[in-house]
Short mmCIF file of C-alpha atoms and ligand atoms in Angstrom, two decimals:
data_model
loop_
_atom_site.label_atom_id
_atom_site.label_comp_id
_atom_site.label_asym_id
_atom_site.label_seq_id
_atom_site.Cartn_x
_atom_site.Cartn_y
_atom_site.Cartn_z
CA UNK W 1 2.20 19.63 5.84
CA UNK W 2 0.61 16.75 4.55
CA UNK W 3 2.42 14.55 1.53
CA UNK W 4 -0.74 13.02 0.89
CA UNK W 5 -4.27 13.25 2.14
CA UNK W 6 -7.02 10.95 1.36
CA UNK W 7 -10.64 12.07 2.76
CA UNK W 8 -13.48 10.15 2.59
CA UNK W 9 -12.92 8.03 -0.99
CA UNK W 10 -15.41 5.88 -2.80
CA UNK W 11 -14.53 3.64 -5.09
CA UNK W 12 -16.46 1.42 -6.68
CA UNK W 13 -16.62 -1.11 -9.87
CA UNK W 14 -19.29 -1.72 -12.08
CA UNK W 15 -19.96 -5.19 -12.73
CA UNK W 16 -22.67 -7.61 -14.53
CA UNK W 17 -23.59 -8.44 -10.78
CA UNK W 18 -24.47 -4.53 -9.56
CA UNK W 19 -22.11 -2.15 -8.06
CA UNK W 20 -19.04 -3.40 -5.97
CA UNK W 21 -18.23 -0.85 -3.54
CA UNK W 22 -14.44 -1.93 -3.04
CA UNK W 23 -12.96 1.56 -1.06
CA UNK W 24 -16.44 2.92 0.87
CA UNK W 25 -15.05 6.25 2.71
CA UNK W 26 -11.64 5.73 3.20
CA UNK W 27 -9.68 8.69 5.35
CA UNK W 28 -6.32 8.66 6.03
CA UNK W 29 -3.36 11.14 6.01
CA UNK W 30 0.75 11.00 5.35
CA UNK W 31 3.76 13.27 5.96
CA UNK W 32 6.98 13.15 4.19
CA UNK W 33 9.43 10.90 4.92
CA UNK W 34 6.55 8.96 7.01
CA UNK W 35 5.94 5.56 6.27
CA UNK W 36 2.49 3.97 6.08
CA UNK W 37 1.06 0.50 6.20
CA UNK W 38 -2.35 -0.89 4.64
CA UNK W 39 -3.01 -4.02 6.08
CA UNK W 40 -5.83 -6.64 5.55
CA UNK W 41 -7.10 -9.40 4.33
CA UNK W 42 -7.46 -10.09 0.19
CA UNK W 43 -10.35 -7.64 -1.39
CA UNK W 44 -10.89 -5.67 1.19
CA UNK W 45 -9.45 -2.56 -0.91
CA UNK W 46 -6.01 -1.95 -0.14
CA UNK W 47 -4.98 -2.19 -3.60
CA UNK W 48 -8.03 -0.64 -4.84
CA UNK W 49 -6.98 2.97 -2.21
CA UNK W 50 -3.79 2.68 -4.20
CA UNK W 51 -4.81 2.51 -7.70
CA UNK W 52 -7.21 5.40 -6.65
CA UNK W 53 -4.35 7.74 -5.60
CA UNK W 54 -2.11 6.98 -9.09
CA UNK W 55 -5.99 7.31 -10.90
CA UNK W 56 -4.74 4.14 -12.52
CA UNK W 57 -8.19 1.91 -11.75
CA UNK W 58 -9.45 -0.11 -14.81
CA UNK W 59 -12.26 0.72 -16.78
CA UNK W 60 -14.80 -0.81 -14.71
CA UNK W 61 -13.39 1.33 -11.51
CA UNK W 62 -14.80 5.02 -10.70
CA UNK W 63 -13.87 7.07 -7.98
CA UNK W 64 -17.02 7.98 -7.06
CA UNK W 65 -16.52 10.28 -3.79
CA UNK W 66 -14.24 12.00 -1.89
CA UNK W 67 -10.93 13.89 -2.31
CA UNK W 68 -6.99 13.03 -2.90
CA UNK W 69 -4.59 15.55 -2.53
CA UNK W 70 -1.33 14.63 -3.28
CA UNK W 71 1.41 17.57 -2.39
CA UNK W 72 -1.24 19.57 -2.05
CA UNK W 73 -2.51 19.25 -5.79
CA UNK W 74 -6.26 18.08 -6.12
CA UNK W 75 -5.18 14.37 -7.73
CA UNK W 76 -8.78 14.17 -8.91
CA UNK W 77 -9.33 16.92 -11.12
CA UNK W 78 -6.03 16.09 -13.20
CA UNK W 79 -7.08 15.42 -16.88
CA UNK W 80 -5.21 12.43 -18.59
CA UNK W 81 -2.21 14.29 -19.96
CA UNK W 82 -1.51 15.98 -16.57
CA UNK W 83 -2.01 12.86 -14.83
CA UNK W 84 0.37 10.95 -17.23
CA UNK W 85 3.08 14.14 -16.27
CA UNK W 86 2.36 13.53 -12.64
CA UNK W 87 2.69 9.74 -12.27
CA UNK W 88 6.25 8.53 -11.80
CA UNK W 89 6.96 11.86 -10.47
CA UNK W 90 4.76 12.21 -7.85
CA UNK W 91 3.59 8.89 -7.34
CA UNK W 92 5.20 5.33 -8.94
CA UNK W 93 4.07 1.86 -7.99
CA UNK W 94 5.74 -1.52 -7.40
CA UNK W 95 3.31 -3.85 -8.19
CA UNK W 96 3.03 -7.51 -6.78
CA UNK W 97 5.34 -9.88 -8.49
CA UNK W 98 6.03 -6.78 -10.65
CA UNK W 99 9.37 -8.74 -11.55
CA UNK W 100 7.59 -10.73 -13.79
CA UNK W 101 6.52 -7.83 -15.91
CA UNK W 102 10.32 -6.89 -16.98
CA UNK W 103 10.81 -7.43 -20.81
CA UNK W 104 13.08 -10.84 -21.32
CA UNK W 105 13.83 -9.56 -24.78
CA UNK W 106 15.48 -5.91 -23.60
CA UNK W 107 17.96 -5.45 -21.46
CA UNK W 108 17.16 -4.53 -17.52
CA UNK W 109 19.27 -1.26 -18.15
CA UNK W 110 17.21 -0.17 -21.67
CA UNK W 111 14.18 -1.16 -19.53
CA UNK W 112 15.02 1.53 -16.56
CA UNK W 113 16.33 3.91 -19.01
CA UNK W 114 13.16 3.54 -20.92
CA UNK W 115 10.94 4.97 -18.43
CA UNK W 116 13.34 7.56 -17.72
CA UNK W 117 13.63 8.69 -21.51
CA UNK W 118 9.56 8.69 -21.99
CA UNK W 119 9.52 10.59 -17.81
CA UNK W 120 12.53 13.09 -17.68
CA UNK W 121 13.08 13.77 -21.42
CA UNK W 122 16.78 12.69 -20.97
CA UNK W 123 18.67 11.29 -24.30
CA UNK W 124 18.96 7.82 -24.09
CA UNK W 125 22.53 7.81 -23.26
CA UNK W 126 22.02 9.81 -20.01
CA UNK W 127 19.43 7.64 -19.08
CA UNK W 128 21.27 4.65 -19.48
CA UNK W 129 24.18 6.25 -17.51
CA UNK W 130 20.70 6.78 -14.77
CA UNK W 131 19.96 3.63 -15.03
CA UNK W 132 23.29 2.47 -13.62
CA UNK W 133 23.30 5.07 -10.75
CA UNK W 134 20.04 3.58 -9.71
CA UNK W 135 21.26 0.14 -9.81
CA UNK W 136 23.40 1.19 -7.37
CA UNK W 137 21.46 2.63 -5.39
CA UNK W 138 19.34 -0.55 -5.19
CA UNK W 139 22.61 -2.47 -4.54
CA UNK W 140 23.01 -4.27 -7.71
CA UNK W 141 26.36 -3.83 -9.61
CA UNK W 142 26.03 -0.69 -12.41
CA UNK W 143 27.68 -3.07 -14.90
CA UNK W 144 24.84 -5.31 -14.40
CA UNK W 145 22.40 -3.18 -16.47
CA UNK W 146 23.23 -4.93 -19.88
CA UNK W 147 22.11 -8.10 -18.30
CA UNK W 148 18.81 -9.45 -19.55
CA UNK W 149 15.68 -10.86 -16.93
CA UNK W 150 16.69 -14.19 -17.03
CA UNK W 151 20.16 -13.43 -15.78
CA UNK W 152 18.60 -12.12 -12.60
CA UNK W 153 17.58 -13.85 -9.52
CA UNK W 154 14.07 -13.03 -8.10
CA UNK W 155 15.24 -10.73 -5.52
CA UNK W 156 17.37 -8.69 -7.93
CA UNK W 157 14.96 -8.80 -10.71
CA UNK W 158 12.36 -6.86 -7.66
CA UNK W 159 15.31 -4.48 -6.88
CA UNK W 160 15.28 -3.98 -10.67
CA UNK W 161 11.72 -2.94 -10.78
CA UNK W 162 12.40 -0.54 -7.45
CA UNK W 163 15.14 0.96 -9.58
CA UNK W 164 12.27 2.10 -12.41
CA UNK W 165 9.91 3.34 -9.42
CA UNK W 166 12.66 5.55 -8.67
CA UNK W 167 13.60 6.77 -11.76
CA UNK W 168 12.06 10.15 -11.43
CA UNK W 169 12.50 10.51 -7.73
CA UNK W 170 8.82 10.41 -6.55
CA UNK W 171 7.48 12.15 -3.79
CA UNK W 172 5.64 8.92 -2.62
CA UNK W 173 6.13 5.55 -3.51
CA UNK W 174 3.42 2.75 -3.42
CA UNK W 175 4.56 -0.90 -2.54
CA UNK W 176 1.97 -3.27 -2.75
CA UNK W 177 2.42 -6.44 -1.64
CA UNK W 178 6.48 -5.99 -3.17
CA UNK W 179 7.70 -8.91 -1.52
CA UNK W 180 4.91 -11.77 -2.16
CA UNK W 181 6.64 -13.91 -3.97
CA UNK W 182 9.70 -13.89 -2.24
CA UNK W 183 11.43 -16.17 0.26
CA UNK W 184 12.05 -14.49 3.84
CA UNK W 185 15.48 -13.44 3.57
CA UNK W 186 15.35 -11.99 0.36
CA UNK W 187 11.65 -10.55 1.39
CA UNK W 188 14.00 -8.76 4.61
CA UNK W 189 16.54 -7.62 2.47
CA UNK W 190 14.04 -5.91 -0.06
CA UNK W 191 12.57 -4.39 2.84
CA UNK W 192 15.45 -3.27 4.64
CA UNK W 193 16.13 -1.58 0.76
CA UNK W 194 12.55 0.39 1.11
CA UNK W 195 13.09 1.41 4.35
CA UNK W 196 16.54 3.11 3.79
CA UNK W 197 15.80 4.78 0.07
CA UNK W 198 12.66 6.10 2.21
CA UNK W 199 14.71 7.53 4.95
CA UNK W 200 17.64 8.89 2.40
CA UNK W 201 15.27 10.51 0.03
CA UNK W 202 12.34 11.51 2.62
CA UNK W 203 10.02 9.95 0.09
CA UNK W 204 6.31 8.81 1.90
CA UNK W 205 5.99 5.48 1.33
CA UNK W 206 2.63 3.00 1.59
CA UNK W 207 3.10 -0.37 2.52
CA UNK W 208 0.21 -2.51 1.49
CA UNK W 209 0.77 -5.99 2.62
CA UNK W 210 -1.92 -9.15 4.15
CA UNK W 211 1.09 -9.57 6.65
CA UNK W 212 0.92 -7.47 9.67
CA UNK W 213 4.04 -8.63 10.87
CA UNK W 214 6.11 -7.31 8.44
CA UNK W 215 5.23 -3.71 8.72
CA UNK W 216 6.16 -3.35 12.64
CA UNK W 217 10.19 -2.80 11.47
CA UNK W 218 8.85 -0.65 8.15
CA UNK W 219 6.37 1.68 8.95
CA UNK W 220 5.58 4.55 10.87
CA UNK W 221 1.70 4.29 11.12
CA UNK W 222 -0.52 1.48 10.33
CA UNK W 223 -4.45 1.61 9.13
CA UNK W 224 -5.92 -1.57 9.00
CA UNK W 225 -8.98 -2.15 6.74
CA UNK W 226 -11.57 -4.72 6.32
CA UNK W 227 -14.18 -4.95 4.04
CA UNK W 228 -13.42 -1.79 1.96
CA UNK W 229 -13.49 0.40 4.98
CA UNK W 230 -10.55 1.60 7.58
CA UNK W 231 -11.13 0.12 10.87
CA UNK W 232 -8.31 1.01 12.83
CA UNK W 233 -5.41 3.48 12.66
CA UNK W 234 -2.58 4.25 14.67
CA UNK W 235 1.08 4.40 15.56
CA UNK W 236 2.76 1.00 14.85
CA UNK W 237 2.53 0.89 19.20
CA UNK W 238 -1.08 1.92 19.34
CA UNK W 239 -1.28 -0.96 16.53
CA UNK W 240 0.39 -4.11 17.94
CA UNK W 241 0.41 -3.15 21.61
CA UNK W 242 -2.75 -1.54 22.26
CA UNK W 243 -5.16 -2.55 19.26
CA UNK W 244 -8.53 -2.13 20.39
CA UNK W 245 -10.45 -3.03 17.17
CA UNK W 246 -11.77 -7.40 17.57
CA UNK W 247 -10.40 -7.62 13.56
CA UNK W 248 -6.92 -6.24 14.28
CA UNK W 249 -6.81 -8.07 17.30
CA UNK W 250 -7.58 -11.29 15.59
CA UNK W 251 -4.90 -10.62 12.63
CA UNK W 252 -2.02 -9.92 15.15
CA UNK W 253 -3.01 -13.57 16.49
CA UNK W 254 -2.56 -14.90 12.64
CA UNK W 255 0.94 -14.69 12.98
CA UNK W 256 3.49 -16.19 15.54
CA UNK W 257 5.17 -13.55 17.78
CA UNK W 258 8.47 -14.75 18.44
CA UNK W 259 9.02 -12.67 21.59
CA UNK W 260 6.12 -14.14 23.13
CA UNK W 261 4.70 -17.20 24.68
CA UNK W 262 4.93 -20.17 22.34
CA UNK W 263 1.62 -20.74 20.68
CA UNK W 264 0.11 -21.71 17.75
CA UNK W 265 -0.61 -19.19 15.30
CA UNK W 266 -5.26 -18.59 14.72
CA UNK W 267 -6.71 -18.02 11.46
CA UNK W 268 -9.81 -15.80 11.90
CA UNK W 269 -12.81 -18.39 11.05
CA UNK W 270 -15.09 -17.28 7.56
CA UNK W 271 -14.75 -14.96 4.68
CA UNK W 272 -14.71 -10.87 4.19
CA UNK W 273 -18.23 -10.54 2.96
CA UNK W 274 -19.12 -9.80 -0.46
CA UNK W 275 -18.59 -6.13 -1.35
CA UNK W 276 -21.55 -6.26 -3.96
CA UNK W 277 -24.25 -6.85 -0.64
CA UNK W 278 -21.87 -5.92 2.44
CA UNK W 279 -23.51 -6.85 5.77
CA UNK W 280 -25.71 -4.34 7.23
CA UNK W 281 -24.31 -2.47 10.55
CA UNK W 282 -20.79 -3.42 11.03
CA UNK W 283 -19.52 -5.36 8.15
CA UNK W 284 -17.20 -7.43 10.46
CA UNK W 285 -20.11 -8.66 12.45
CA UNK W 286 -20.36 -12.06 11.05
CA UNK W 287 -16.89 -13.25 11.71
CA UNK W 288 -16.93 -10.67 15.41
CA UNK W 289 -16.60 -12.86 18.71
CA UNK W 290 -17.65 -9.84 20.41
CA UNK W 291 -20.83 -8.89 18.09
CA UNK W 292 -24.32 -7.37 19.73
CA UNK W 293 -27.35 -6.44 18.09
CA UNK W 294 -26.15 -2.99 17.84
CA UNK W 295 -23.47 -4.30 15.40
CA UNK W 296 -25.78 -5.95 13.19
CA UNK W 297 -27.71 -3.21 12.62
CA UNK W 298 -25.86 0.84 13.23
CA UNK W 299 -22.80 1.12 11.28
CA UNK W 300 -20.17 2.21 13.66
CA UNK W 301 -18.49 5.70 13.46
CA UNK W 302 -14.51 6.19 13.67
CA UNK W 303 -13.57 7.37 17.39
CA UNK W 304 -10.51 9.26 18.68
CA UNK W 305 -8.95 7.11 21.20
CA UNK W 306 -5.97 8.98 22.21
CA UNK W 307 -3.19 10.53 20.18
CA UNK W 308 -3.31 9.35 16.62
CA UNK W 309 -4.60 6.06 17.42
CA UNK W 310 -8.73 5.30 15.90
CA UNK W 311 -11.12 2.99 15.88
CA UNK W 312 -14.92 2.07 14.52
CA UNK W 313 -15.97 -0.31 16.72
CA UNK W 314 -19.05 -0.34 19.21
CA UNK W 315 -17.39 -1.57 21.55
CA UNK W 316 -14.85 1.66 22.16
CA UNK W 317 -16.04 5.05 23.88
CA UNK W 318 -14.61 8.17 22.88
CA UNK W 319 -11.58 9.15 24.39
CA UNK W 320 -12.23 13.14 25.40
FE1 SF4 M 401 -17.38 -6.58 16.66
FE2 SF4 M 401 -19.50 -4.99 17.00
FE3 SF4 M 401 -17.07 -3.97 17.17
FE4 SF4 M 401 -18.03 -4.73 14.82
S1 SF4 M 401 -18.79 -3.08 16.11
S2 SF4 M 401 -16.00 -5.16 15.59
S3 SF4 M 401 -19.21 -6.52 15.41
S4 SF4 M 401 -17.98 -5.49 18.52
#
């Protein structure tokens, strides 16, 4: 059964400018214990899917289509109070550069045990006592929880905050962009972190990240989106060794393979359009090497290609 499903989601923000249509029917499905990454570029509505599924968007932000089931449970018909029981148990989120957010005035122990009190209705004592199994778990030393923020070093201050995602043993757990502002080893080692807890605790887990590279070791499946749509999805193999989408294509060549030929990394020339007046037809046409008047004028439909593995691209037939 699926952990989470996600069918055909519309999300959109009002602003002084018209409607932005940031997530514009978004499908895509996850099993326990399965790992899935959202790659693309910046605004193209990775974070946006993820806010959707915790129903944590800002006030401008309204889901206005589609369905999220989470477990089962129909995520969008939770009133506020249910929601608020739900979240951290269901669903938590480590937010980018979420180290920054812990408290320098408390304690990074009162700070896990905190959400754990308000979550789980433990006494603050057991929580505490929590607190230090989870640092643990997140390979930090348990006596380390009456340390304050500023005793930490980046890396452990981001194990911290995967500690309080944790704390009430979600079903799925969100990481978006978790290891931006770290340098490469400690960005591995965080990883490697994700990737175990996942595994141990058969937790789904969604990987949002602008770096394809990094979810090859990490994920199970991969759904690559551009422009607030999902333009290819597939197996991590159907992703990096048999993309057939030009925009996946074009972000694989973004970063250096280290297996292959030596060559100099491409950037993929322009912008992501403006979601407030997307291009007509299909909204990577601009920027598409490969683009015919088809694509600048008949949206293209998500095709089957073989096994898991889809694409919405013109150029692609049907796989029967
Ligand atoms: Fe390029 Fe056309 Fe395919 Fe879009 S539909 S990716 S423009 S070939």
């Amino acid at each position: 059964m699926n952990l989470l499903e996600v069918r055909n989601l519309k999300t959109y923000f009002s602003t002084t400018k018209g409607m932005l249509k940031a997530v514009d029917d978004v499908s895509f499905r996850l099993e326990s214990g399965q790992a899935l990454g959202l790659v693309g570029e910046s605004g193209c509505g990775k974070t946006t899917s993820a806010l959707s599924i915790a129903r944590l968007l800002p006030k401008e932000g309204r889901i206005e289509g589609g369905e999220i089931f989470l477990d089962g449970h129909d995520v969008l018909l939770d009133s506020e109070s249910e929601l608020r029981k739900r979240r951290w148990r269901d669903v938590s989120i480590i937010f980018q550069g979420a180290m920054n957010a812990l408290n320098p005035v408390l304690t990074v122990g009162e700070q896990i045990a905190e959400a754990i009190v308000l979550h789980e209705r433990l006494s603050k004592e057991e929580a505490l006592k929590k607190s230090q199994e989870l640092l643990d778990l997140v390979e930090i030393p348990r006596e380390r929880y009456k340390r304050y923020p500023h005793e930490f070093s980046g890396g452990m201050k981001q194990r911290a905050m995967i500690a309080m995602a944790l704390a009430c043993d979600p079903k799925l757990i969100i990481g978006d962009e978790p290891t931006t502002a770290l340098d490469v080893m400690i960005q591995a080692q965080i990883l490697n972190l994700l990737e175990r807890l996942r595994r141990e605790r058969s937790m789904g887990m969604i990987l949002i990240t602008h770096d394809l590279s990094i979810l090859g070791e990490t994920c199970d499946h991969i759904a690559v989106m551009y422009a607030g749509k999902i333009v290819e999805t597939g197996t991590v193999t159907d992703i990096f060794e048999h993309a057939r989408h030009p925009y996946t294509d074009r972000l694989i060549r973004c970063f250096p393979n280290i297996h292959g030929k030596k060559a100099i990394p491409e950037g993929i020339e322009g912008y992501p359009p403006n979601l407030l007046d997307p291009p007509a037809g299909c909204r990577f046409h601009p920027r598409c090497e490969y683009a015919f008047d088809r694509c600048r004028v008949e949206e293209p439909v998500t095709r089957h290609v073989g096994g898991e593995h889809t694409v919405a691209c013109h150029l692609v037939e049907e796989t029967r």
